[in-house]
Amino acid sequence: MSKPTVRPSRPFFSSGPCAKRPGWSLSGLDQALLGRSHRAPEGRARLKEVITRSKDVLGIPSDWRVGIVPASDTGAVEMILWALAGERGIDVLSFESFSGTWAQDLRDVLKIEDLRVLDAPYGELPDLTKVDWTRDVVLTWNGTTSGVCIPDASAIPVEHEGLVICDATSAAFAMDLPWDRLDIVTWSWQKALGGEAAHGMVALSPRAAARLAQPSPRPLPKIFRLANKKGLIEAIFEGDTINTPSMLCVEDALDGLRWAEQIGGLSALKARSQKNLAAVTKWIATADWVSFLSAKEEMRSSTSICLKITAPWFESLSAEAKGKAVKHLTGLVAKEGAGYDLASYRDAPAGLRIWGGATVETADIEALLPWLDWAHEQTRAEFSA
């Protein structure tokens, strides 16, 4: 087939850090408090503004505490696991790379004895009916590396004895989160609003705050401490941070939040992401070489859109050769400036991944897809010869 002639205006499809919002420019960061202390009144006010605007856009209940923490979503999840794990039995849902890491942390590092790992292969979810909600439950709302999300909140009872700990890093600002059924929710700036990396956020229900205020079952490094001998460190939820944040990144996070508010808040963000998924769905209906990694439509993510190559020539390759073929295919697209960072996550099955969060324009995804068809034909010719 001939090479397409139209390229995406913004060929950025990475799943983190993700594309900046439409119209973003460095001039939007001109007011960043560079060279100023984050503990100065002005710096603390900017950090508090991130917290306040995040709560407003996400619809977080007023009695929840929200704080900025180190090390992106990974740091946010691990600080919670290290602080809480072991007070009661834990069920953890493992169905992609990061949820698998949380299971490994609990089993092999923290060595939690009363642990149940409910797992599923890439493209599927564990059986949610087997979760014991009298225990603490660790779940990922949207599998960034598998393209599978929890379809709705019905499996989680409103009244539950344990804490529901939700990694929402690629769901926040793109999907509805059932705040009345969750207790701890984490995310990062680098996903759905296109912020910069290394900063995480944690939201605590009153029940979770009460648990965290109790002494931890294990020693914690400073960057994991949300509480001290006096109880919860309330200043963290008012704009103080455990360690030094980047005030440039803070300004960028505020830029994304203000844009979200200007376009209509969470409902508008969700609609933009769903439109991106719809564009890929329409294309796959006519493509004969690729399909969704998730076979179940209701579980397909609208942000981390994960695809598998189903062409016979590809399926006949060894695992090593499949990886090389995907690298070749995505390299062709990148060389043409038509799309970057399109390969699946390194631990996931060899395939493609297109970020479809709200900062990505549907027109750019629509312009990308013919390039994928073209690159597939070039790659087939190279690898099936």
mmCIF file of C-alpha atoms in Angstrom, residues 76-349:
data_model
loop_
_atom_site.group_PDB
_atom_site.id
_atom_site.type_symbol
_atom_site.label_atom_id
_atom_site.label_comp_id
_atom_site.label_asym_id
_atom_site.label_seq_id
_atom_site.Cartn_x
_atom_site.Cartn_y
_atom_site.Cartn_z
ATOM 1 C CA ALA A 76 1.939 6.669 46.276
ATOM 2 C CA VAL A 77 0.883 3.014 46.114
ATOM 3 C CA GLU A 78 3.970 1.698 47.842
ATOM 4 C CA MET A 79 3.823 4.207 50.698
ATOM 5 C CA ILE A 80 0.284 2.989 51.399
ATOM 6 C CA LEU A 81 1.213 -0.700 51.205
ATOM 7 C CA TRP A 82 4.239 -0.263 53.450
ATOM 8 C CA ALA A 83 2.215 1.727 55.978
ATOM 9 C CA LEU A 84 -0.908 -0.465 56.123
ATOM 10 C CA ALA A 85 -0.278 -3.975 54.866
ATOM 11 C CA GLY A 86 -0.571 -6.681 57.473
ATOM 12 C CA GLU A 87 -3.163 -5.250 59.857
ATOM 13 C CA ARG A 88 -5.630 -7.724 58.336
ATOM 14 C CA GLY A 89 -5.693 -10.180 55.450
ATOM 15 C CA ILE A 90 -5.308 -8.799 51.935
ATOM 16 C CA ASP A 91 -6.763 -9.688 48.544
ATOM 17 C CA VAL A 92 -4.856 -8.204 45.604
ATOM 18 C CA LEU A 93 -6.049 -8.206 41.995
ATOM 19 C CA SER A 94 -3.186 -8.913 39.586
ATOM 20 C CA PHE A 95 -3.868 -8.655 35.865
ATOM 21 C CA GLU A 96 -1.089 -6.566 34.307
ATOM 22 C CA SER A 97 2.422 -5.327 35.043
ATOM 23 C CA PHE A 98 1.836 -2.830 37.834
ATOM 24 C CA SER A 99 -0.860 -4.737 39.684
ATOM 25 C CA GLY A 100 1.492 -7.701 39.416
ATOM 26 C CA THR A 101 4.156 -5.583 41.077
ATOM 27 C CA TRP A 102 1.833 -4.758 43.981
ATOM 28 C CA ALA A 103 1.192 -8.485 44.432
ATOM 29 C CA GLN A 104 4.919 -9.198 44.338
ATOM 30 C CA ASP A 105 5.621 -6.437 46.878
ATOM 31 C CA LEU A 106 3.072 -7.849 49.276
ATOM 32 C CA ARG A 107 4.152 -11.456 48.859
ATOM 33 C CA ASP A 108 7.921 -11.317 48.396
ATOM 34 C CA VAL A 109 9.049 -8.031 49.953
ATOM 35 C CA LEU A 110 6.589 -7.300 52.745
ATOM 36 C CA LYS A 111 6.006 -11.042 53.166
ATOM 37 C CA ILE A 112 2.354 -10.727 54.113
ATOM 38 C CA GLU A 113 1.281 -14.158 55.325
ATOM 39 C CA ASP A 114 -2.475 -13.740 54.965
ATOM 40 C CA LEU A 115 -2.431 -12.808 51.289
ATOM 41 C CA ARG A 116 -4.584 -13.954 48.373
ATOM 42 C CA VAL A 117 -3.545 -13.057 44.832
ATOM 43 C CA LEU A 118 -6.443 -13.135 42.371
ATOM 44 C CA ASP A 119 -4.792 -13.079 38.990
ATOM 45 C CA ALA A 120 -5.762 -13.047 35.328
ATOM 46 C CA PRO A 121 -3.767 -12.959 32.086
ATOM 47 C CA TYR A 122 -3.261 -9.779 30.067
ATOM 48 C CA GLY A 123 -6.540 -8.760 28.462
ATOM 49 C CA GLU A 124 -8.730 -10.167 31.227
ATOM 50 C CA LEU A 125 -9.835 -9.332 34.775
ATOM 51 C CA PRO A 126 -9.808 -11.637 37.805
ATOM 52 C CA ASP A 127 -13.171 -12.966 38.950
ATOM 53 C CA LEU A 128 -14.442 -10.084 41.076
ATOM 54 C CA THR A 129 -17.046 -12.298 42.742
ATOM 55 C CA LYS A 130 -14.209 -14.086 44.542
ATOM 56 C CA VAL A 131 -12.973 -10.951 46.322
ATOM 57 C CA ASP A 132 -13.484 -11.008 50.081
ATOM 58 C CA TRP A 133 -14.406 -7.446 51.019
ATOM 59 C CA THR A 134 -14.000 -8.143 54.739
ATOM 60 C CA ARG A 135 -10.269 -8.014 53.978
ATOM 61 C CA ASP A 136 -8.168 -5.151 52.661
ATOM 62 C CA VAL A 137 -8.328 -5.158 48.861
ATOM 63 C CA VAL A 138 -5.695 -3.775 46.490
ATOM 64 C CA LEU A 139 -6.905 -3.178 42.943
ATOM 65 C CA THR A 140 -5.929 -1.259 39.847
ATOM 66 C CA TRP A 141 -8.910 0.477 38.259
ATOM 67 C CA ASN A 142 -7.360 0.622 34.807
ATOM 68 C CA GLY A 143 -4.522 -1.609 33.684
ATOM 69 C CA THR A 144 -2.135 0.738 31.926
ATOM 70 C CA THR A 145 -0.207 -2.132 30.376
ATOM 71 C CA SER A 146 -3.163 -4.386 29.500
ATOM 72 C CA GLY A 147 -5.870 -1.991 28.311
ATOM 73 C CA VAL A 148 -8.378 -3.532 30.719
ATOM 74 C CA CYS A 149 -10.433 -1.563 33.225
ATOM 75 C CA ILE A 150 -12.966 -2.450 35.890
ATOM 76 C CA PRO A 151 -16.229 -1.870 34.001
ATOM 77 C CA ASP A 152 -18.290 -0.528 36.908
ATOM 78 C CA ALA A 153 -18.432 -0.304 40.683
ATOM 79 C CA SER A 154 -21.156 -2.882 41.282
ATOM 80 C CA ALA A 155 -18.736 -5.565 42.485
ATOM 81 C CA ILE A 156 -17.565 -3.383 45.375
ATOM 82 C CA PRO A 157 -20.042 -3.183 48.255
ATOM 83 C CA VAL A 158 -20.651 0.262 49.702
ATOM 84 C CA GLU A 159 -20.279 -1.228 53.181
ATOM 85 C CA HIS A 160 -17.080 -3.238 53.552
ATOM 86 C CA GLU A 161 -14.927 -4.075 56.553
ATOM 87 C CA GLY A 162 -11.490 -3.776 54.980
ATOM 88 C CA LEU A 163 -10.007 -0.857 53.078
ATOM 89 C CA VAL A 164 -10.265 -0.728 49.282
ATOM 90 C CA ILE A 165 -6.943 0.593 47.982
ATOM 91 C CA CYS A 166 -7.250 1.721 44.356
ATOM 92 C CA ASP A 167 -4.396 2.476 41.980
ATOM 93 C CA ALA A 168 -6.147 4.873 39.598
ATOM 94 C CA THR A 169 -3.178 6.342 37.784
ATOM 95 C CA SER A 170 -4.524 5.885 34.224
ATOM 96 C CA ALA A 171 -8.182 6.155 35.239
ATOM 97 C CA ALA A 172 -8.250 9.439 37.164
ATOM 98 C CA PHE A 173 -9.452 12.347 35.000
ATOM 99 C CA ALA A 174 -10.772 9.926 32.362
ATOM 100 C CA MET A 175 -13.175 7.559 34.122
ATOM 101 C CA ASP A 176 -15.724 7.634 36.923
ATOM 102 C CA LEU A 177 -14.314 6.499 40.253
ATOM 103 C CA PRO A 178 -16.810 5.340 42.909
ATOM 104 C CA TRP A 179 -15.642 7.394 45.852
ATOM 105 C CA ASP A 180 -18.370 5.955 48.065
ATOM 106 C CA ARG A 181 -16.915 2.447 47.568
ATOM 107 C CA LEU A 182 -13.184 3.222 47.755
ATOM 108 C CA ASP A 183 -10.979 4.179 50.691
ATOM 109 C CA ILE A 184 -7.578 5.064 49.251
ATOM 110 C CA VAL A 185 -7.020 6.265 45.691
ATOM 111 C CA THR A 186 -3.675 7.087 44.085
ATOM 112 C CA TRP A 187 -2.653 8.667 40.784
ATOM 113 C CA SER A 188 0.127 10.738 39.215
ATOM 114 C CA TRP A 189 0.437 13.953 37.266
ATOM 115 C CA GLN A 190 1.968 12.327 34.205
ATOM 116 C CA LYS A 191 -1.113 10.538 32.874
ATOM 117 C CA ALA A 192 -4.533 11.854 31.890
ATOM 118 C CA LEU A 193 -3.777 15.582 32.200
ATOM 119 C CA GLY A 194 -0.353 15.344 30.565
ATOM 120 C CA GLY A 195 1.632 16.546 33.568
ATOM 121 C CA GLU A 196 5.273 15.905 34.295
ATOM 122 C CA ALA A 197 6.622 12.840 36.085
ATOM 123 C CA ALA A 198 7.816 12.109 39.637
ATOM 124 C CA HIS A 199 4.871 13.489 41.605
ATOM 125 C CA GLY A 200 2.067 11.326 42.952
ATOM 126 C CA MET A 201 -1.171 12.006 44.756
ATOM 127 C CA VAL A 202 -3.054 10.087 47.394
ATOM 128 C CA ALA A 203 -6.667 10.526 48.491
ATOM 129 C CA LEU A 204 -7.867 9.127 51.827
ATOM 130 C CA SER A 205 -11.376 8.464 53.058
ATOM 131 C CA PRO A 206 -12.032 9.147 56.756
ATOM 132 C CA ARG A 207 -11.771 5.402 57.457
ATOM 133 C CA ALA A 208 -8.415 5.226 55.717
ATOM 134 C CA ALA A 209 -7.143 8.306 57.538
ATOM 135 C CA ALA A 210 -8.062 6.711 60.857
ATOM 136 C CA ARG A 211 -6.120 3.553 59.949
ATOM 137 C CA LEU A 212 -3.075 5.494 58.790
ATOM 138 C CA ALA A 213 -3.036 7.520 62.003
ATOM 139 C CA GLN A 214 -2.256 4.311 63.911
ATOM 140 C CA PRO A 215 1.347 3.107 64.286
ATOM 141 C CA SER A 216 2.636 1.284 61.221
ATOM 142 C CA PRO A 217 3.390 -2.441 61.600
ATOM 143 C CA ARG A 218 6.891 -1.759 60.208
ATOM 144 C CA PRO A 219 9.524 1.012 60.133
ATOM 145 C CA LEU A 220 9.008 3.496 57.305
ATOM 146 C CA PRO A 221 11.495 5.695 55.449
ATOM 147 C CA LYS A 222 10.749 9.418 55.619
ATOM 148 C CA ILE A 223 9.246 9.628 52.136
ATOM 149 C CA PHE A 224 6.651 6.997 53.111
ATOM 150 C CA ARG A 225 5.473 8.679 56.303
ATOM 151 C CA LEU A 226 1.992 10.176 56.288
ATOM 152 C CA ALA A 227 1.829 9.943 60.072
ATOM 153 C CA ASN A 228 4.042 10.393 63.112
ATOM 154 C CA LYS A 229 3.750 9.694 66.846
ATOM 155 C CA LYS A 230 1.013 12.324 67.087
ATOM 156 C CA GLY A 231 -1.064 10.761 64.311
ATOM 157 C CA LEU A 232 -1.735 11.777 60.719
ATOM 158 C CA ILE A 233 0.455 14.646 59.488
ATOM 159 C CA GLU A 234 -2.398 16.952 58.525
ATOM 160 C CA ALA A 235 -0.108 19.554 56.941
ATOM 161 C CA ILE A 236 0.552 17.184 54.034
ATOM 162 C CA PHE A 237 -3.085 17.572 53.037
ATOM 163 C CA GLU A 238 -2.899 21.374 53.192
ATOM 164 C CA GLY A 239 -0.009 21.908 50.780
ATOM 165 C CA ASP A 240 3.065 20.779 52.677
ATOM 166 C CA THR A 241 5.017 17.967 51.061
ATOM 167 C CA ILE A 242 7.232 15.258 52.496
ATOM 168 C CA ASN A 243 10.178 16.278 50.334
ATOM 169 C CA THR A 244 10.928 19.029 47.819
ATOM 170 C CA PRO A 245 8.612 19.114 44.779
ATOM 171 C CA SER A 246 9.409 20.753 41.453
ATOM 172 C CA MET A 247 7.613 24.094 41.384
ATOM 173 C CA LEU A 248 7.846 23.993 37.578
ATOM 174 C CA CYS A 249 5.934 20.709 37.608
ATOM 175 C CA VAL A 250 3.453 22.200 40.077
ATOM 176 C CA GLU A 251 2.726 25.039 37.649
ATOM 177 C CA ASP A 252 2.316 22.536 34.826
ATOM 178 C CA ALA A 253 -0.122 20.480 36.907
ATOM 179 C CA LEU A 254 -2.161 23.624 37.561
ATOM 180 C CA ASP A 255 -2.166 24.397 33.832
ATOM 181 C CA GLY A 256 -3.683 20.978 33.119
ATOM 182 C CA LEU A 257 -6.270 21.302 35.871
ATOM 183 C CA ARG A 258 -7.359 24.767 34.684
ATOM 184 C CA TRP A 259 -7.728 23.426 31.145
ATOM 185 C CA ALA A 260 -9.859 20.564 32.442
ATOM 186 C CA GLU A 261 -12.124 23.039 34.208
ATOM 187 C CA GLN A 262 -12.366 25.281 31.144
ATOM 188 C CA ILE A 263 -13.523 22.491 28.822
ATOM 189 C CA GLY A 264 -16.223 21.250 31.205
ATOM 190 C CA GLY A 265 -14.552 19.178 33.908
ATOM 191 C CA LEU A 266 -14.615 15.420 34.315
ATOM 192 C CA SER A 267 -17.585 14.814 31.999
ATOM 193 C CA ALA A 268 -15.766 16.561 29.141
ATOM 194 C CA LEU A 269 -12.516 14.704 29.842
ATOM 195 C CA LYS A 270 -14.360 11.372 29.789
ATOM 196 C CA ALA A 271 -16.136 12.248 26.548
ATOM 197 C CA ARG A 272 -12.873 13.133 24.802
ATOM 198 C CA SER A 273 -11.281 9.865 25.897
ATOM 199 C CA GLN A 274 -14.297 7.798 24.856
ATOM 200 C CA LYS A 275 -14.236 9.479 21.441
ATOM 201 C CA ASN A 276 -10.619 8.383 21.026
ATOM 202 C CA LEU A 277 -11.512 4.800 21.868
ATOM 203 C CA ALA A 278 -14.408 4.951 19.403
ATOM 204 C CA ALA A 279 -12.038 5.995 16.619
ATOM 205 C CA VAL A 280 -9.793 2.992 17.267
ATOM 206 C CA THR A 281 -12.817 0.680 17.543
ATOM 207 C CA LYS A 282 -14.090 1.824 14.139
ATOM 208 C CA TRP A 283 -10.694 1.194 12.576
ATOM 209 C CA ILE A 284 -10.292 -2.265 14.106
ATOM 210 C CA ALA A 285 -13.682 -3.281 12.717
ATOM 211 C CA THR A 286 -12.191 -3.090 9.218
ATOM 212 C CA ALA A 287 -8.569 -4.047 9.923
ATOM 213 C CA ASP A 288 -7.663 -7.684 9.320
ATOM 214 C CA TRP A 289 -4.379 -7.780 11.205
ATOM 215 C CA VAL A 290 -5.019 -6.264 14.635
ATOM 216 C CA SER A 291 -7.568 -6.425 17.445
ATOM 217 C CA PHE A 292 -8.018 -5.322 21.044
ATOM 218 C CA LEU A 293 -6.015 -7.179 23.669
ATOM 219 C CA SER A 294 -9.220 -7.293 25.710
ATOM 220 C CA ALA A 295 -11.870 -9.448 24.081
ATOM 221 C CA LYS A 296 -14.643 -7.978 26.236
ATOM 222 C CA GLU A 297 -15.847 -4.591 25.044
ATOM 223 C CA GLU A 298 -17.087 -3.473 28.456
ATOM 224 C CA MET A 299 -13.609 -3.927 29.952
ATOM 225 C CA ARG A 300 -11.666 -1.994 27.304
ATOM 226 C CA SER A 301 -9.781 1.037 28.497
ATOM 227 C CA SER A 302 -10.335 4.364 26.785
ATOM 228 C CA THR A 303 -6.955 5.660 27.930
ATOM 229 C CA SER A 304 -4.393 2.875 27.570
ATOM 230 C CA ILE A 305 -5.690 1.304 24.365
ATOM 231 C CA CYS A 306 -3.794 -1.981 24.049
ATOM 232 C CA LEU A 307 -3.836 -3.964 20.819
ATOM 233 C CA LYS A 308 -2.597 -7.370 19.715
ATOM 234 C CA ILE A 309 -1.405 -8.286 16.245
ATOM 235 C CA THR A 310 -3.472 -11.208 14.989
ATOM 236 C CA ALA A 311 -2.091 -11.613 11.462
ATOM 237 C CA PRO A 312 -1.006 -15.221 10.793
ATOM 238 C CA TRP A 313 2.492 -14.164 9.733
ATOM 239 C CA PHE A 314 2.987 -12.479 13.134
ATOM 240 C CA GLU A 315 1.476 -15.249 15.228
ATOM 241 C CA SER A 316 3.827 -17.772 13.615
ATOM 242 C CA LEU A 317 6.898 -15.909 14.887
ATOM 243 C CA SER A 318 8.836 -16.755 18.023
ATOM 244 C CA ALA A 319 8.427 -14.509 21.036
ATOM 245 C CA GLU A 320 11.769 -12.876 20.308
ATOM 246 C CA ALA A 321 10.889 -12.285 16.674
ATOM 247 C CA LYS A 322 7.523 -10.805 17.637
ATOM 248 C CA GLY A 323 9.295 -8.245 19.775
ATOM 249 C CA LYS A 324 11.599 -7.345 16.897
ATOM 250 C CA ALA A 325 8.664 -7.065 14.493
ATOM 251 C CA VAL A 326 6.810 -4.671 16.790
ATOM 252 C CA LYS A 327 9.967 -2.606 17.212
ATOM 253 C CA HIS A 328 10.334 -2.487 13.434
ATOM 254 C CA LEU A 329 6.700 -1.523 12.879
ATOM 255 C CA THR A 330 6.650 1.237 15.483
ATOM 256 C CA GLY A 331 10.072 2.418 14.361
ATOM 257 C CA LEU A 332 8.779 2.958 10.836
ATOM 258 C CA VAL A 333 5.931 5.109 12.133
ATOM 259 C CA ALA A 334 8.247 7.095 14.386
ATOM 260 C CA LYS A 335 10.770 7.660 11.604
ATOM 261 C CA GLU A 336 7.999 9.243 9.548
ATOM 262 C CA GLY A 337 7.054 11.524 12.446
ATOM 263 C CA ALA A 338 3.566 9.995 12.436
ATOM 264 C CA GLY A 339 3.488 8.556 15.954
ATOM 265 C CA TYR A 340 5.823 7.964 18.866
ATOM 266 C CA ASP A 341 5.986 5.452 21.737
ATOM 267 C CA LEU A 342 3.465 3.008 20.285
ATOM 268 C CA ALA A 343 4.911 -0.331 21.383
ATOM 269 C CA SER A 344 3.293 -2.276 24.198
ATOM 270 C CA TYR A 345 4.827 -2.151 27.666
ATOM 271 C CA ARG A 346 8.007 -4.204 28.003
ATOM 272 C CA ASP A 347 6.402 -6.875 30.232
ATOM 273 C CA ALA A 348 3.168 -7.109 28.229
ATOM 274 C CA PRO A 349 2.526 -9.320 25.184
#
